[in-house]
Amino acid sequence: MPDFQPKTIQKLFIANRGEIACRTIRTCWEIGIRTVVGYSDCDALSYHVKLSDEAVHLGPSPAMLSYMDIGKVVDAARKTGCDAVFPGYGFLSENPEFARACRDAGLIFIGPTSEVIARMGDKIATKKALADAGVPIIPGLPKATSAEQLIAFGNDAGWPIMIKAVAGGGGRGMHRLDSADQAGAALERAVSASRKLFGSDEVYAEKYIRGARHIEFQFIADAYGGVIHLGDRECSIQRRHQKLVEEAPSSLLDDRLRNEMGRVVVKAAKEIGYVTAGTLEFLVAPDLRYYAIEVNPRIQVEHTVTEMIVGLDIIRMMIRMAVGTPLRFRQEEIRIGGHAIQCRVNAEDPRNDFAPSYGTVTYLRQVSGPFVRADSGILQGSEIPPFYDSLISKICSVGKDRPTAIERMRRALSEFNIWGVKTTIPLLKKIMVHPDFVSGRFDTDFIDEHLDELLDYVEDEDEILKISRFIAEITALGKNPYCR
Amino acid sequence: MTIHPKKSPRENVAALRSDRRVYFTNTGPRDTGQSDFKNRHTLYDLIRLAPLYNRSGYFSIENHGGARFHQNLLQNMTDPFEEARLWKDRMPDVMTQTLVRSTNLWGYRMYPRNVIRLSVKAFLPYVDVWRCFDFLNYVPNMIPIAEEVTRGGKLFQPAISFGVSDDCTDAYYLNVTGEILGMTGGTEAIILCIKDMAGVGSPARIARLTDALLQKYPDLVIQYHRHATDGLAVPALAAAAKAGVKILDVTDDPFTRYYGHAPVRAVQALLTEMGIETSLDIPMVDQAAGEIAGFIGHYQEFESQFRGFSYQVTEHRMPGGAFPSSFEQADKGGFLPLMPYILRGMSTGNRFIKYFDVTPGSQITWTTWAGIIQYHYKEGGLKQVEDLLDLCGRFIANGRSPEDLKQEEKDILFGLYARATDDLKNLLLGKYGPLPFGWPADWVYQSVFGEAWREKIAKDRFEASPLARKPDEEIGRLREELQKKIERHPTEDELVLYLQHPGAAVDFIRFRTRFGDTSALPTGVWFDGLKEAGSEVTFETHGKPNTIKLISIGQEMDGVKHVVLSVNSTMHVFPVEMPSRKAARKAGPRFADPDVPGQVASPLMGNVWRIGDKDRLLKIGDIVKEGEEIVNIEAMKVETAVLSPIHGVIKEIAVKLNEAVVGKQLLMVLEELPPEDLKRNRRSKSGRKAR
């Protein structure tokens, strides 16, 4: 049983920025919690600062000196009289030190305990915990130190295999090995990359699942061992492990498999001792075998699609669980209705190797209309700073079925209009009409396999913006130099 | 029977033949604009005339072709396709007309047959009458155009380039006409145009030629195209009509100046007095005139530097379309005072090398004589120029034998074409086709090609059709080339523009990418922008009204002015770089030339985080190895290493530490060194890592 009694939150510190901070403020307003956000130098005029009831300056623009400085964040929360902290995603959300520092400062940390976060941050420990809870995990070699070991493992589990950095994440420091030859060279490469990227020599190996889909389950756990899941999300449309499009439910799973995986997820969360909301990520092979990969002990960017089809506010539930409110729903009461899709609008130029595109948003027409939700962290006039994640807006559509949700998403993407920065919108539009996406025939390689087709778009600014630019130029010069 | 674009060429020609009335082609939108307003008329103004022209009783409206095509890409920033479509759309009951220069089509060089066919086909849906001339009257040059136009069901209008000289006899033109009719298979479905592009045909001369043509080909429908330069256009047109010409080229009264075309109302009035009926609906013609009077004031600054008729044209023969642009060039080049001498030179030159002064011949004549006169002026002032022209004059008067000249005179004459352009050389080698009155005298070749002139003639001069020898263009390759330049798939329209004018088309497409379709803007705003705070412009895009209002223009700071506009009620600040700064930076950030391996480009927008790698900072003169990290660009927490594409020495570092750079901006210039064994020090090729 938990070591705390149900409490209430009067004032919440949101240790984040951008769309997730704004989205959290909205929930707080609904349930009567005042909000405080921190901000860095470049974020002084940002939307999350404007929207929040109060704000505290944290420090210089680089995240290490502001949003990721535990001392400053905890201090800001305390000084403003907050009783709880919500970390969002990224920044300090998966930092066990931060969760501990909050607890030590007498602040409710809205997320799992520091210990759970620490365990979920260690891949090997996570795998062990999951395996102990009976969750199928990818056959692996926990510690790869020699070529012989790799060969033996590959022969046993089946080729190809992946060599990964123990300290790695986010898809970095991974090396694929297709057969026994060159095992030595591959190991050497993986170790050297791990040392360079993460400062650690430790690598491990896993079976590589061909044609896999990335499917994850959202679960909610109260402080009393009550756990339910809110169904699955399909996140296979990703590039270099960065998700671009998410949907719920996955078109791959049938009800039998969904229920089976859900039971596995609930059991695991219970055994891990999880509280609030989390995600268990799986790779699902074409033969429908599924393998857990990791647990995300925080809110996910794509939690929206689940909210849209189960009708529950996940952040609201996290706050409830964190203060010790017991779950009010039983699993059987969770009804999944319809289909939701989310597109991530990033300030990036897909045609230039997805290079970040920052600058001033000089015009912004957000999407709205029936069955469309937009979670955005920007306003017209906002600066997109170069210091943080490039996600600027999330567009979510919902419909009675997948084709309807796709139609609505196409409509929403067409309505979205932004001037000043390049975005992933044209790429997202291409994905939404790609026959393989539309028919549901895809796996995690979809973007890589079809990249040339998907990037074959004409990116065009609004005609009126271009003409305005012309008038401005001629007006400043006093005469048209092009016709003279 | 009436004329209508929906009818077949045969039906329309038959209708003309059986109609006792005289018809008109209005050249206002194209040739008149070219001759007197340097083609600057905006589509915004011109297209307002379409619904009026549609009901004015004209045979056709010349709205397309000639130099306007190029000028649209170069300075009007108007898409020739959009322009052609708009006319067709707004003027469905009157024929639209273009002018093509045989193998040069709408450009200034000979295109291969497949390019000609492709380009003609692309415009066939929007153009009903295709007037086609060749500056050598070399009929085989017209064949691919005649074939495509006929196959497309449009009216082909072959033109004979008309001039006045001892050689330009009735017999000569009957001969050319015979060749043309041989190509078109008779007079049934064509109109023959007498193209008097300089405006030199006297009333009597035109009447005589018309009579001669109709004597031999009584069913031939003839159109007379005549510029007004000599001042005799109205009586000449009237004389032509009286002699049996069916269609006359005219323009709206307020469009008339000096080098374009005769005023429609004057011609119509004179014809009426002579008892000749016309097809015009006068009130509609006058409405169009009223519309033009309302906007023509915008174009004053583009009218010719030299204004007034010039009977002298009968000697120098400069065509109406080239007149003002030549004066403009002379003015810009600072040699306007030499113009009378250049014109005199042209008058002599056309007796040495005989062809018709119309594109591309007029350009050859102009560049040749502007060059010769300027050269001699720089050498020995006006005295030397006058001596040269006197010598030429004497030489012609004395029967044209160089042997009669003194040695020093011979030297001058033989040096006349010593700096001949490639175009002139090509002309003399038959690369445009055989010259209409034979090759020039030997001394001309000696002057142009020097001592080896005989060998040059023997080896390189051709009599046969140059078009037949010209290999087809690889369209696919050019499409890829264009795609690379504009960084997207070109449309079929854009490809055709590129095939005509590669440089201008690319610049035009880039302009459009940056500024959109500016042809929606009222002319005043197009020329001069918004003048003062509070002034606004309203225009439509896709039928939707837009209002852009000037709020303020900031003071110039660091070479930039900030212009605040209210764009459809939303404020926007546009930083505009002023010429001072542009000049200082030499046209924006310098971009690396992808074709030069030593020019290193920034792969993305970001900040220059480091010049060199973490172990070694680089400076000019350092030697770098292929694959070595030479610059590091940081953007949104991600460092991107820029690796040296070659083994070389640093000649220039074009950016500073912490400088903000954009994608493709030039970072460094390397000079390639001979290869060496680099394996000892090969670095990882993977560029990006998280920080």
Short mmCIF file of N, CA and C in Angstrom, two decimals, chain A residues 407-465:
data_model
loop_
_atom_site.label_atom_id
_atom_site.label_comp_id
_atom_site.label_asym_id
_atom_site.label_seq_id
_atom_site.Cartn_x
_atom_site.Cartn_y
_atom_site.Cartn_z
N GLU A 407 -9.84 10.85 -43.95
CA GLU A 407 -10.43 11.96 -44.73
C GLU A 407 -10.40 13.25 -43.93
N ARG A 408 -10.74 13.15 -42.67
CA ARG A 408 -10.77 14.36 -41.85
C ARG A 408 -9.37 14.91 -41.64
N MET A 409 -8.40 14.00 -41.52
CA MET A 409 -7.03 14.46 -41.34
C MET A 409 -6.55 15.20 -42.59
N ARG A 410 -6.88 14.66 -43.77
CA ARG A 410 -6.50 15.35 -45.02
C ARG A 410 -7.09 16.76 -45.04
N ARG A 411 -8.33 16.85 -44.65
CA ARG A 411 -8.99 18.16 -44.63
C ARG A 411 -8.28 19.09 -43.65
N ALA A 412 -7.97 18.57 -42.47
CA ALA A 412 -7.34 19.41 -41.45
C ALA A 412 -5.96 19.88 -41.91
N LEU A 413 -5.20 18.97 -42.53
CA LEU A 413 -3.86 19.34 -42.99
C LEU A 413 -3.93 20.43 -44.05
N SER A 414 -4.99 20.37 -44.86
CA SER A 414 -5.14 21.41 -45.89
C SER A 414 -5.49 22.74 -45.28
N GLU A 415 -6.20 22.71 -44.17
CA GLU A 415 -6.61 23.97 -43.55
C GLU A 415 -5.45 24.62 -42.80
N PHE A 416 -4.59 23.79 -42.24
CA PHE A 416 -3.45 24.32 -41.48
C PHE A 416 -2.61 25.19 -42.41
N ASN A 417 -2.31 26.38 -41.98
CA ASN A 417 -1.57 27.29 -42.85
C ASN A 417 -0.59 28.07 -41.98
N ILE A 418 0.66 27.90 -42.25
CA ILE A 418 1.67 28.56 -41.42
C ILE A 418 2.68 29.24 -42.34
N TRP A 419 3.04 30.47 -42.00
CA TRP A 419 4.04 31.20 -42.77
C TRP A 419 5.25 31.43 -41.87
N GLY A 420 6.39 31.35 -42.43
CA GLY A 420 7.59 31.73 -41.69
C GLY A 420 8.55 30.59 -41.43
N VAL A 421 8.02 29.38 -41.25
CA VAL A 421 8.92 28.22 -41.04
C VAL A 421 8.45 27.08 -41.93
N LYS A 422 9.38 26.22 -42.23
CA LYS A 422 9.00 25.02 -42.99
C LYS A 422 8.51 23.97 -42.00
N THR A 423 7.58 23.16 -42.44
CA THR A 423 7.01 22.15 -41.54
C THR A 423 6.89 20.81 -42.26
N THR A 424 6.50 19.81 -41.47
CA THR A 424 6.30 18.48 -42.02
C THR A 424 4.93 18.33 -42.70
N ILE A 425 4.14 19.41 -42.73
CA ILE A 425 2.78 19.32 -43.30
C ILE A 425 2.76 18.69 -44.70
N PRO A 426 3.60 19.17 -45.63
CA PRO A 426 3.49 18.57 -46.97
C PRO A 426 3.80 17.06 -46.97
N LEU A 427 4.73 16.65 -46.13
CA LEU A 427 5.04 15.23 -46.02
C LEU A 427 3.85 14.47 -45.44
N LEU A 428 3.24 15.03 -44.40
CA LEU A 428 2.09 14.39 -43.77
C LEU A 428 0.94 14.24 -44.78
N LYS A 429 0.79 15.26 -45.62
CA LYS A 429 -0.25 15.18 -46.65
C LYS A 429 0.01 14.02 -47.60
N LYS A 430 1.29 13.85 -47.94
CA LYS A 430 1.64 12.74 -48.84
C LYS A 430 1.38 11.39 -48.17
N ILE A 431 1.70 11.31 -46.87
CA ILE A 431 1.45 10.04 -46.16
C ILE A 431 -0.04 9.72 -46.17
N MET A 432 -0.85 10.74 -45.94
CA MET A 432 -2.30 10.51 -45.82
C MET A 432 -2.95 10.04 -47.12
N VAL A 433 -2.24 10.20 -48.24
CA VAL A 433 -2.82 9.71 -49.50
C VAL A 433 -2.04 8.52 -50.05
N HIS A 434 -1.01 8.11 -49.33
CA HIS A 434 -0.21 6.99 -49.85
C HIS A 434 -1.03 5.70 -49.78
N PRO A 435 -1.11 4.97 -50.90
CA PRO A 435 -1.98 3.78 -50.92
C PRO A 435 -1.64 2.77 -49.81
N ASP A 436 -0.37 2.61 -49.50
CA ASP A 436 0.00 1.63 -48.47
C ASP A 436 -0.45 2.09 -47.09
N PHE A 437 -0.37 3.37 -46.84
CA PHE A 437 -0.86 3.87 -45.55
C PHE A 437 -2.38 3.73 -45.49
N VAL A 438 -3.02 4.14 -46.58
CA VAL A 438 -4.48 4.13 -46.59
C VAL A 438 -5.02 2.71 -46.39
N SER A 439 -4.33 1.73 -47.02
CA SER A 439 -4.83 0.36 -46.92
C SER A 439 -4.32 -0.34 -45.65
N GLY A 440 -3.46 0.32 -44.89
CA GLY A 440 -2.97 -0.28 -43.65
C GLY A 440 -1.84 -1.27 -43.84
N ARG A 441 -1.25 -1.29 -45.05
CA ARG A 441 -0.13 -2.20 -45.30
C ARG A 441 1.18 -1.45 -45.08
N PHE A 442 1.68 -1.47 -43.85
CA PHE A 442 2.94 -0.78 -43.60
C PHE A 442 3.59 -1.36 -42.37
N ASP A 443 4.89 -1.06 -42.22
CA ASP A 443 5.58 -1.42 -40.99
C ASP A 443 6.49 -0.25 -40.64
N THR A 444 7.40 -0.47 -39.70
CA THR A 444 8.20 0.67 -39.23
C THR A 444 9.17 1.19 -40.28
N ASP A 445 9.33 0.45 -41.38
CA ASP A 445 10.21 0.93 -42.46
C ASP A 445 9.47 1.77 -43.49
N PHE A 446 8.18 1.99 -43.25
CA PHE A 446 7.36 2.68 -44.26
C PHE A 446 8.00 3.97 -44.77
N ILE A 447 8.42 4.83 -43.84
CA ILE A 447 8.95 6.13 -44.26
C ILE A 447 10.24 5.94 -45.05
N ASP A 448 11.15 5.13 -44.54
CA ASP A 448 12.41 4.92 -45.24
C ASP A 448 12.19 4.35 -46.63
N GLU A 449 11.29 3.37 -46.70
CA GLU A 449 11.05 2.71 -47.99
C GLU A 449 10.44 3.64 -49.02
N HIS A 450 9.59 4.54 -48.56
CA HIS A 450 8.86 5.38 -49.52
C HIS A 450 9.33 6.83 -49.50
N LEU A 451 10.49 7.07 -48.91
CA LEU A 451 10.89 8.47 -48.68
C LEU A 451 10.89 9.31 -49.96
N ASP A 452 11.44 8.74 -51.03
CA ASP A 452 11.52 9.53 -52.27
C ASP A 452 10.13 9.96 -52.74
N GLU A 453 9.20 9.02 -52.72
CA GLU A 453 7.82 9.35 -53.12
C GLU A 453 7.23 10.40 -52.19
N LEU A 454 7.46 10.19 -50.89
CA LEU A 454 6.82 11.06 -49.90
C LEU A 454 7.38 12.47 -49.93
N LEU A 455 8.62 12.58 -50.36
CA LEU A 455 9.23 13.92 -50.42
C LEU A 455 8.99 14.60 -51.76
N ASP A 456 8.32 13.89 -52.64
CA ASP A 456 8.09 14.45 -53.97
C ASP A 456 6.85 15.34 -53.95
N TYR A 457 6.96 16.44 -53.26
CA TYR A 457 5.84 17.38 -53.20
C TYR A 457 6.32 18.76 -53.58
N VAL A 458 5.40 19.60 -53.96
CA VAL A 458 5.73 20.99 -54.24
C VAL A 458 5.31 21.79 -53.02
N GLU A 459 6.29 22.36 -52.39
CA GLU A 459 5.98 23.13 -51.19
C GLU A 459 5.70 24.54 -51.63
N ASP A 460 4.53 25.00 -51.33
CA ASP A 460 4.20 26.32 -51.84
C ASP A 460 3.67 27.19 -50.72
N GLU A 461 4.15 28.40 -50.73
CA GLU A 461 3.63 29.36 -49.76
C GLU A 461 2.30 29.88 -50.28
N ASP A 462 1.55 30.51 -49.41
CA ASP A 462 0.32 31.14 -49.82
C ASP A 462 0.59 32.19 -50.89
N GLU A 463 -0.25 32.16 -51.90
CA GLU A 463 -0.10 33.12 -53.00
C GLU A 463 -0.10 34.57 -52.46
N ILE A 464 -0.98 34.82 -51.53
CA ILE A 464 -1.14 36.20 -51.03
C ILE A 464 0.10 36.62 -50.22
N LEU A 465 0.74 35.67 -49.56
CA LEU A 465 1.98 36.00 -48.85
C LEU A 465 3.05 36.41 -49.85
#
